[in-house]
PDB file of C-alpha atoms in Angstrom:
ATOM      1  CA  UNK A  11      -0.249  -0.375  -0.202  1.00  0.00           C
ATOM      2  CA  UNK A  12       1.134   3.532  -0.769  1.00  0.00           C
ATOM      3  CA  UNK A  13       1.687   5.364   2.104  1.00  0.00           C
ATOM      4  CA  UNK A  14      -0.179   8.795   0.540  1.00  0.00           C
ATOM      5  CA  UNK A  15      -3.045   7.619  -2.200  1.00  0.00           C
ATOM      6  CA  UNK A  16      -4.932  10.340  -3.777  1.00  0.00           C
ATOM      7  CA  UNK A  17      -7.573  10.108  -6.490  1.00  0.00           C
ATOM      8  CA  UNK A  18      -6.253   8.627  -9.506  1.00  0.00           C
ATOM      9  CA  UNK A  19      -8.383  11.356 -11.274  1.00  0.00           C
ATOM     10  CA  UNK A  20      -7.972  13.233 -13.706  1.00  0.00           C
ATOM     11  CA  UNK A  21     -11.112  16.035 -13.395  1.00  0.00           C
ATOM     12  CA  UNK A  22     -12.029  18.644 -16.457  1.00  0.00           C
ATOM     13  CA  UNK A  23     -14.223  20.660 -14.659  1.00  0.00           C
ATOM     14  CA  UNK A  24     -16.069  24.183 -16.661  1.00  0.00           C
ATOM     15  CA  UNK A  25     -15.459  26.890 -15.341  1.00  0.00           C
ATOM     16  CA  UNK A  26     -17.398  27.900 -11.929  1.00  0.00           C
ATOM     17  CA  UNK A  27     -17.240  24.557 -11.514  1.00  0.00           C
ATOM     18  CA  UNK A  28     -16.903  23.208  -7.663  1.00  0.00           C
ATOM     19  CA  UNK A  29     -14.466  20.132  -7.442  1.00  0.00           C
ATOM     20  CA  UNK A  30     -12.521  18.016  -4.683  1.00  0.00           C
ATOM     21  CA  UNK A  31      -9.466  16.194  -3.747  1.00  0.00           C
ATOM     22  CA  UNK A  32      -8.832  13.344  -1.494  1.00  0.00           C
ATOM     23  CA  UNK A  33      -6.253  12.485   0.085  1.00  0.00           C
ATOM     24  CA  UNK A  34      -5.621   8.685   2.657  1.00  0.00           C
ATOM     25  CA  UNK A  35      -2.629   8.374   4.634  1.00  0.00           C
ATOM     26  CA  UNK A  36      -1.487   5.423   5.737  1.00  0.00           C
ATOM     27  CA  UNK A  37       1.272   6.090   7.796  1.00  0.00           C
ATOM     28  CA  UNK A  38      -0.881   7.865  11.851  1.00  0.00           C
ATOM     29  CA  UNK A  39       1.759   8.759  12.933  1.00  0.00           C
ATOM     30  CA  UNK A  40       2.732  11.792  10.434  1.00  0.00           C
ATOM     31  CA  UNK A  41       2.053  15.528  11.844  1.00  0.00           C
ATOM     32  CA  UNK A  42       2.094  18.161   9.107  1.00  0.00           C
ATOM     33  CA  UNK A  43      -0.131  17.768   5.800  1.00  0.00           C
ATOM     34  CA  UNK A  44       0.212  19.673   3.004  1.00  0.00           C
ATOM     35  CA  UNK A  45      -1.236  20.683  -0.567  1.00  0.00           C
ATOM     36  CA  UNK A  46       0.732  21.475  -3.090  1.00  0.00           C
ATOM     37  CA  UNK A  47       0.223  22.758  -6.484  1.00  0.00           C
ATOM     38  CA  UNK A  48       2.362  21.726  -9.572  1.00  0.00           C
ATOM     39  CA  UNK A  49       2.366  23.075 -13.218  1.00  0.00           C
ATOM     40  CA  UNK A  50       2.994  20.865 -15.550  1.00  0.00           C
ATOM     41  CA  UNK A  51       7.757  21.058 -15.786  1.00  0.00           C
ATOM     42  CA  UNK A  52       7.890  23.103 -12.269  1.00  0.00           C
ATOM     43  CA  UNK A  53       8.367  22.588  -9.075  1.00  0.00           C
ATOM     44  CA  UNK A  54       5.393  22.353  -6.811  1.00  0.00           C
ATOM     45  CA  UNK A  55       4.477  24.970  -4.226  1.00  0.00           C
ATOM     46  CA  UNK A  56       2.823  24.874  -2.252  1.00  0.00           C
ATOM     47  CA  UNK A  57      -0.336  25.320  -2.234  1.00  0.00           C
ATOM     48  CA  UNK A  58      -2.046  25.676   1.863  1.00  0.00           C
ATOM     49  CA  UNK A  59      -0.504  23.672   5.174  1.00  0.00           C
ATOM     50  CA  UNK A  60      -4.071  21.630   6.454  1.00  0.00           C
ATOM     51  CA  UNK A  61      -5.033  22.140  10.664  1.00  0.00           C
ATOM     52  CA  UNK A  62      -7.220  19.541  12.170  1.00  0.00           C
ATOM     53  CA  UNK A  63      -9.420  22.430  12.290  1.00  0.00           C
ATOM     54  CA  UNK A  64      -9.679  23.366   9.339  1.00  0.00           C
ATOM     55  CA  UNK A  65      -9.229  25.425   6.983  1.00  0.00           C
ATOM     56  CA  UNK A  66      -9.894  28.248   4.003  1.00  0.00           C
ATOM     57  CA  UNK A  67      -7.856  30.295   1.968  1.00  0.00           C
ATOM     58  CA  UNK A  68     -10.385  32.347  -0.455  1.00  0.00           C
ATOM     59  CA  UNK A  69     -12.167  29.897  -2.426  1.00  0.00           C
ATOM     60  CA  UNK A  70      -9.678  26.449  -1.233  1.00  0.00           C
ATOM     61  CA  UNK A  71     -10.841  24.985   2.017  1.00  0.00           C
ATOM     62  CA  UNK A  72      -8.710  22.166   2.740  1.00  0.00           C
ATOM     63  CA  UNK A  73      -9.327  19.624   5.453  1.00  0.00           C
ATOM     64  CA  UNK A  74      -8.018  16.314   7.921  1.00  0.00           C
ATOM     65  CA  UNK A  75      -9.621  14.069   9.650  1.00  0.00           C
ATOM     66  CA  UNK A  76      -6.846  11.980  12.033  1.00  0.00           C
ATOM     67  CA  UNK A  77      -9.365   9.217  12.846  1.00  0.00           C
ATOM     68  CA  UNK A  78     -10.053   8.359   9.137  1.00  0.00           C
ATOM     69  CA  UNK A  79      -6.576   9.752   8.298  1.00  0.00           C
ATOM     70  CA  UNK A  80      -8.068  11.099   5.158  1.00  0.00           C
ATOM     71  CA  UNK A  81      -7.240  14.767   3.858  1.00  0.00           C
ATOM     72  CA  UNK A  82      -8.968  16.869   0.894  1.00  0.00           C
ATOM     73  CA  UNK A  83      -9.010  20.041  -0.960  1.00  0.00           C
ATOM     74  CA  UNK A  84     -11.999  22.070  -1.476  1.00  0.00           C
ATOM     75  CA  UNK A  85     -12.013  24.876  -4.873  1.00  0.00           C
ATOM     76  CA  UNK A  86     -14.744  26.670  -5.111  1.00  0.00           C
ATOM     77  CA  UNK A  87     -15.269  28.925  -8.318  1.00  0.00           C
ATOM     78  CA  UNK A  88     -13.388  27.247 -10.257  1.00  0.00           C
ATOM     79  CA  UNK A  89     -10.640  29.254 -12.604  1.00  0.00           C
ATOM     80  CA  UNK A  90      -8.858  28.186 -15.927  1.00  0.00           C
ATOM     81  CA  UNK A  91      -5.323  29.405 -14.588  1.00  0.00           C
ATOM     82  CA  UNK A  92      -6.612  26.484 -11.302  1.00  0.00           C
ATOM     83  CA  UNK A  93      -5.173  23.806 -14.128  1.00  0.00           C
ATOM     84  CA  UNK A  94      -2.353  22.054 -12.268  1.00  0.00           C
ATOM     85  CA  UNK A  95      -1.468  18.844 -10.618  1.00  0.00           C
ATOM     86  CA  UNK A  96      -2.427  18.914  -6.505  1.00  0.00           C
ATOM     87  CA  UNK A  97      -0.432  16.825  -4.425  1.00  0.00           C
ATOM     88  CA  UNK A  98      -1.509  14.826  -1.264  1.00  0.00           C
ATOM     89  CA  UNK A  99       1.414  15.797   0.973  1.00  0.00           C
ATOM     90  CA  UNK A 100       2.167  13.947   4.695  1.00  0.00           C
ATOM     91  CA  UNK A 101       5.361  14.043   6.828  1.00  0.00           C
ATOM     92  CA  UNK A 102       6.521  12.252   9.821  1.00  0.00           C
ATOM     93  CA  UNK A 103       8.499  14.914  11.500  1.00  0.00           C
ATOM     94  CA  UNK A 104       9.954  18.948  11.580  1.00  0.00           C
ATOM     95  CA  UNK A 105       8.056  18.713   7.341  1.00  0.00           C
ATOM     96  CA  UNK A 106      11.816  16.543   7.282  1.00  0.00           C
ATOM     97  CA  UNK A 107      10.334  13.705   5.924  1.00  0.00           C
ATOM     98  CA  UNK A 108       7.893  14.266   2.937  1.00  0.00           C
ATOM     99  CA  UNK A 109       5.795  11.896   1.511  1.00  0.00           C
ATOM    100  CA  UNK A 110       3.848  12.557  -1.780  1.00  0.00           C
ATOM    101  CA  UNK A 111       1.368  11.328  -3.084  1.00  0.00           C
ATOM    102  CA  UNK A 112       0.350  10.630  -7.707  1.00  0.00           C
ATOM    103  CA  UNK A 113      -1.355  13.945  -7.725  1.00  0.00           C
ATOM    104  CA  UNK A 114      -4.803  15.115  -9.344  1.00  0.00           C
ATOM    105  CA  UNK A 115      -3.993  15.985 -12.418  1.00  0.00           C
ATOM    106  CA  UNK A 116      -7.453  18.971 -12.751  1.00  0.00           C
ATOM    107  CA  UNK A 117      -7.974  20.884 -15.768  1.00  0.00           C
ATOM    108  CA  UNK A 118     -10.971  23.543 -15.885  1.00  0.00           C
ATOM    109  CA  UNK A 119     -12.788  24.100 -18.792  1.00  0.00           C
ATOM    110  CA  UNK A 120     -14.104  27.696 -20.346  1.00  0.00           C
TER     111      UNK A 120
ATOM    112  CA  UNK B  18       8.778  33.693   0.969  1.00  0.00           C
ATOM    113  CA  UNK B  19      12.383  31.519   0.399  1.00  0.00           C
ATOM    114  CA  UNK B  20      14.325  30.786  -2.910  1.00  0.00           C
ATOM    115  CA  UNK B  21      15.625  28.167  -4.064  1.00  0.00           C
ATOM    116  CA  UNK B  22      17.525  27.781  -7.402  1.00  0.00           C
ATOM    117  CA  UNK B  23      19.243  24.498  -9.152  1.00  0.00           C
ATOM    118  CA  UNK B  24      21.752  24.457 -11.870  1.00  0.00           C
ATOM    119  CA  UNK B  25      21.553  23.301 -14.487  1.00  0.00           C
ATOM    120  CA  UNK B  26      17.415  23.603 -15.402  1.00  0.00           C
ATOM    121  CA  UNK B  27      18.252  20.881 -18.327  1.00  0.00           C
ATOM    122  CA  UNK B  28      21.121  19.562 -19.002  1.00  0.00           C
ATOM    123  CA  UNK B  29      21.164  15.954 -22.545  1.00  0.00           C
ATOM    124  CA  UNK B  30      23.995  14.032 -22.262  1.00  0.00           C
ATOM    125  CA  UNK B  31      25.457  10.929 -23.346  1.00  0.00           C
ATOM    126  CA  UNK B  32      25.139   7.785 -21.641  1.00  0.00           C
ATOM    127  CA  UNK B  33      28.108   6.967 -19.448  1.00  0.00           C
ATOM    128  CA  UNK B  34      28.751  10.030 -18.569  1.00  0.00           C
ATOM    129  CA  UNK B  35      28.359  11.475 -14.832  1.00  0.00           C
ATOM    130  CA  UNK B  36      25.969  14.967 -14.494  1.00  0.00           C
ATOM    131  CA  UNK B  37      26.372  17.133 -11.670  1.00  0.00           C
ATOM    132  CA  UNK B  38      23.249  18.969 -10.646  1.00  0.00           C
ATOM    133  CA  UNK B  39      22.885  22.146  -8.104  1.00  0.00           C
ATOM    134  CA  UNK B  40      20.388  23.711  -5.379  1.00  0.00           C
ATOM    135  CA  UNK B  41      20.881  26.558  -3.512  1.00  0.00           C
ATOM    136  CA  UNK B  42      19.603  28.099  -1.023  1.00  0.00           C
ATOM    137  CA  UNK B  43      19.708  31.806  -1.973  1.00  0.00           C
ATOM    138  CA  UNK B  44      18.762  33.749   0.863  1.00  0.00           C
ATOM    139  CA  UNK B  45      18.721  31.434   3.761  1.00  0.00           C
ATOM    140  CA  UNK B  46      20.569  28.509   4.946  1.00  0.00           C
ATOM    141  CA  UNK B  47      20.155  25.521   5.088  1.00  0.00           C
ATOM    142  CA  UNK B  48      22.143  21.953   7.116  1.00  0.00           C
ATOM    143  CA  UNK B  49      19.601  19.884   5.446  1.00  0.00           C
ATOM    144  CA  UNK B  50      18.824  18.889   1.768  1.00  0.00           C
ATOM    145  CA  UNK B  51      16.035  16.734  -0.159  1.00  0.00           C
ATOM    146  CA  UNK B  52      16.790  15.891  -3.399  1.00  0.00           C
ATOM    147  CA  UNK B  53      13.754  14.188  -5.371  1.00  0.00           C
ATOM    148  CA  UNK B  54      13.090  12.181  -8.335  1.00  0.00           C
ATOM    149  CA  UNK B  55       9.771  12.589 -11.001  1.00  0.00           C
ATOM    150  CA  UNK B  56       9.068  10.573 -13.978  1.00  0.00           C
ATOM    151  CA  UNK B  57       6.722  12.206 -15.939  1.00  0.00           C
ATOM    152  CA  UNK B  58       3.005  11.687 -15.048  1.00  0.00           C
ATOM    153  CA  UNK B  59       4.073   9.774 -11.268  1.00  0.00           C
ATOM    154  CA  UNK B  60       4.888  11.638  -7.858  1.00  0.00           C
ATOM    155  CA  UNK B  61       8.023  12.490  -6.140  1.00  0.00           C
ATOM    156  CA  UNK B  62       9.675  10.034  -5.022  1.00  0.00           C
ATOM    157  CA  UNK B  63      12.570  11.269  -1.518  1.00  0.00           C
ATOM    158  CA  UNK B  64      15.978   9.966  -3.725  1.00  0.00           C
ATOM    159  CA  UNK B  65      17.870  11.612   0.004  1.00  0.00           C
ATOM    160  CA  UNK B  66      18.792  14.007   2.333  1.00  0.00           C
ATOM    161  CA  UNK B  67      21.805  15.520   1.591  1.00  0.00           C
ATOM    162  CA  UNK B  68      22.663  17.072   5.706  1.00  0.00           C
ATOM    163  CA  UNK B  69      25.691  19.598   6.081  1.00  0.00           C
ATOM    164  CA  UNK B  70      29.287  18.625   7.170  1.00  0.00           C
ATOM    165  CA  UNK B  71      28.158  14.709   6.983  1.00  0.00           C
ATOM    166  CA  UNK B  72      26.753  11.830   4.807  1.00  0.00           C
ATOM    167  CA  UNK B  73      23.595  12.057   3.039  1.00  0.00           C
ATOM    168  CA  UNK B  74      21.252   9.805   3.977  1.00  0.00           C
ATOM    169  CA  UNK B  75      19.524   7.096   1.558  1.00  0.00           C
ATOM    170  CA  UNK B  76      16.136   5.768   0.516  1.00  0.00           C
ATOM    171  CA  UNK B  77      15.614   2.710  -0.030  1.00  0.00           C
ATOM    172  CA  UNK B  78      16.258   1.012  -3.774  1.00  0.00           C
ATOM    173  CA  UNK B  79      18.867   4.305  -3.223  1.00  0.00           C
ATOM    174  CA  UNK B  80      22.246   3.794  -4.274  1.00  0.00           C
ATOM    175  CA  UNK B  81      24.368   5.422  -3.639  1.00  0.00           C
ATOM    176  CA  UNK B  82      27.222   4.788  -5.158  1.00  0.00           C
ATOM    177  CA  UNK B  83      25.158   6.074  -8.151  1.00  0.00           C
ATOM    178  CA  UNK B  84      23.798   9.156  -6.287  1.00  0.00           C
ATOM    179  CA  UNK B  85      26.822  11.444  -5.016  1.00  0.00           C
ATOM    180  CA  UNK B  86      25.699  13.966  -2.792  1.00  0.00           C
ATOM    181  CA  UNK B  87      27.728  16.402  -1.510  1.00  0.00           C
ATOM    182  CA  UNK B  88      26.131  19.167   0.844  1.00  0.00           C
ATOM    183  CA  UNK B  89      29.975  21.176   1.002  1.00  0.00           C
ATOM    184  CA  UNK B  90      27.837  23.983   3.002  1.00  0.00           C
ATOM    185  CA  UNK B  91      24.499  25.571   5.269  1.00  0.00           C
ATOM    186  CA  UNK B  92      23.690  27.030   1.084  1.00  0.00           C
ATOM    187  CA  UNK B  93      24.434  24.375  -1.684  1.00  0.00           C
ATOM    188  CA  UNK B  94      24.078  20.444  -2.286  1.00  0.00           C
ATOM    189  CA  UNK B  95      25.566  18.867  -4.795  1.00  0.00           C
ATOM    190  CA  UNK B  96      24.030  15.685  -6.672  1.00  0.00           C
ATOM    191  CA  UNK B  97      25.739  13.484  -9.209  1.00  0.00           C
ATOM    192  CA  UNK B  98      24.286  11.178 -11.532  1.00  0.00           C
ATOM    193  CA  UNK B  99      27.570   8.399 -12.083  1.00  0.00           C
ATOM    194  CA  UNK B 100      27.931   7.064 -15.568  1.00  0.00           C
ATOM    195  CA  UNK B 101      24.038   7.986 -16.399  1.00  0.00           C
ATOM    196  CA  UNK B 102      21.628   5.576 -18.373  1.00  0.00           C
ATOM    197  CA  UNK B 103      18.528   6.248 -20.227  1.00  0.00           C
ATOM    198  CA  UNK B 104      16.595   4.888 -17.224  1.00  0.00           C
ATOM    199  CA  UNK B 105      17.799   8.071 -14.924  1.00  0.00           C
ATOM    200  CA  UNK B 106      16.337  10.459 -17.352  1.00  0.00           C
ATOM    201  CA  UNK B 107      13.719  12.102 -15.006  1.00  0.00           C
ATOM    202  CA  UNK B 108      13.293  15.643 -13.388  1.00  0.00           C
ATOM    203  CA  UNK B 109      14.852  15.966  -9.737  1.00  0.00           C
ATOM    204  CA  UNK B 110      14.196  18.399  -8.039  1.00  0.00           C
ATOM    205  CA  UNK B 111      15.686  19.545  -4.167  1.00  0.00           C
ATOM    206  CA  UNK B 112      13.824  21.588  -1.571  1.00  0.00           C
ATOM    207  CA  UNK B 113      15.057  22.667   0.780  1.00  0.00           C
ATOM    208  CA  UNK B 114      13.889  24.416   4.324  1.00  0.00           C
ATOM    209  CA  UNK B 115      14.550  27.477   6.053  1.00  0.00           C
ATOM    210  CA  UNK B 116      14.467  26.295   9.800  1.00  0.00           C
ATOM    211  CA  UNK B 117      12.224  30.004  10.475  1.00  0.00           C
ATOM    212  CA  UNK B 118       9.546  27.819  11.711  1.00  0.00           C
ATOM    213  CA  UNK B 119       6.560  28.341  10.178  1.00  0.00           C
ATOM    214  CA  UNK B 120       2.611  28.034  11.341  1.00  0.00           C
ATOM    215  CA  UNK B 121       3.232  25.220  12.811  1.00  0.00           C
ATOM    216  CA  UNK B 122       6.891  25.784  14.337  1.00  0.00           C
ATOM    217  CA  UNK B 123       8.257  23.470  11.435  1.00  0.00           C
ATOM    218  CA  UNK B 124      10.221  24.016   8.258  1.00  0.00           C
ATOM    219  CA  UNK B 125       9.460  24.819   5.514  1.00  0.00           C
ATOM    220  CA  UNK B 126      10.448  23.718   2.695  1.00  0.00           C
ATOM    221  CA  UNK B 127      11.425  25.332  -0.925  1.00  0.00           C
ATOM    222  CA  UNK B 128      11.241  23.697  -4.256  1.00  0.00           C
ATOM    223  CA  UNK B 129      13.997  24.373  -6.652  1.00  0.00           C
ATOM    224  CA  UNK B 130      13.212  24.688 -10.025  1.00  0.00           C
ATOM    225  CA  UNK B 131      14.018  21.858 -11.157  1.00  0.00           C
ATOM    226  CA  UNK B 132      16.306  20.103 -13.322  1.00  0.00           C
ATOM    227  CA  UNK B 133      15.185  17.703 -16.375  1.00  0.00           C
ATOM    228  CA  UNK B 134      17.742  15.195 -17.267  1.00  0.00           C
ATOM    229  CA  UNK B 135      17.907  13.736 -20.842  1.00  0.00           C
ATOM    230  CA  UNK B 136      20.450  10.568 -21.692  1.00  0.00           C
ATOM    231  CA  UNK B 137      20.436   9.760 -24.817  1.00  0.00           C
TER     232      UNK B 137
END
């Protein structure tokens, strides 16, 4: 079983749609959780951290369920510029042991 | 945020040659840097942890004699792919933490722009 698993995608949605990505992790000792965005042939960039209480940043909402070892990302009012691969990242200690999901490809169409 | 650079951004080489990739933290010091490899349509896989002033720690399945890592200073780590072969063709990305402590009191990892290696 992979340490971090994500929806395989791809997700193709129209502009303005709401889309949700899911991620599960196997290591119950995991401490920190993140969503990264990766554009084609570019490095990953931090989108947002994920906290147990859930957090929101504009159109993006992240949720963490430690009991189920499950993380989600919700994107509302999708924009064309949201098209990218979204990586779920889990770390075990001090962000020095990052494990990445395979990523979910999102394409937002006009 | 902090900036991490990599050089070169892309390289094409013949099979059997060695390729060196540099990773620099431009405005902060990093005692630890990380090297990842990403094959097409796959996620990043951690190859090794580069420790300033000591030996790198390699992930299981990564050959330390093939992927030489040197972390000579607090701002520079190098990855040398020795005797490269076509199967080593990949996107290599480094990351470094600024150790300033994020919201959870932990490091924030910043990624370099990556180096695309093609071995003919």
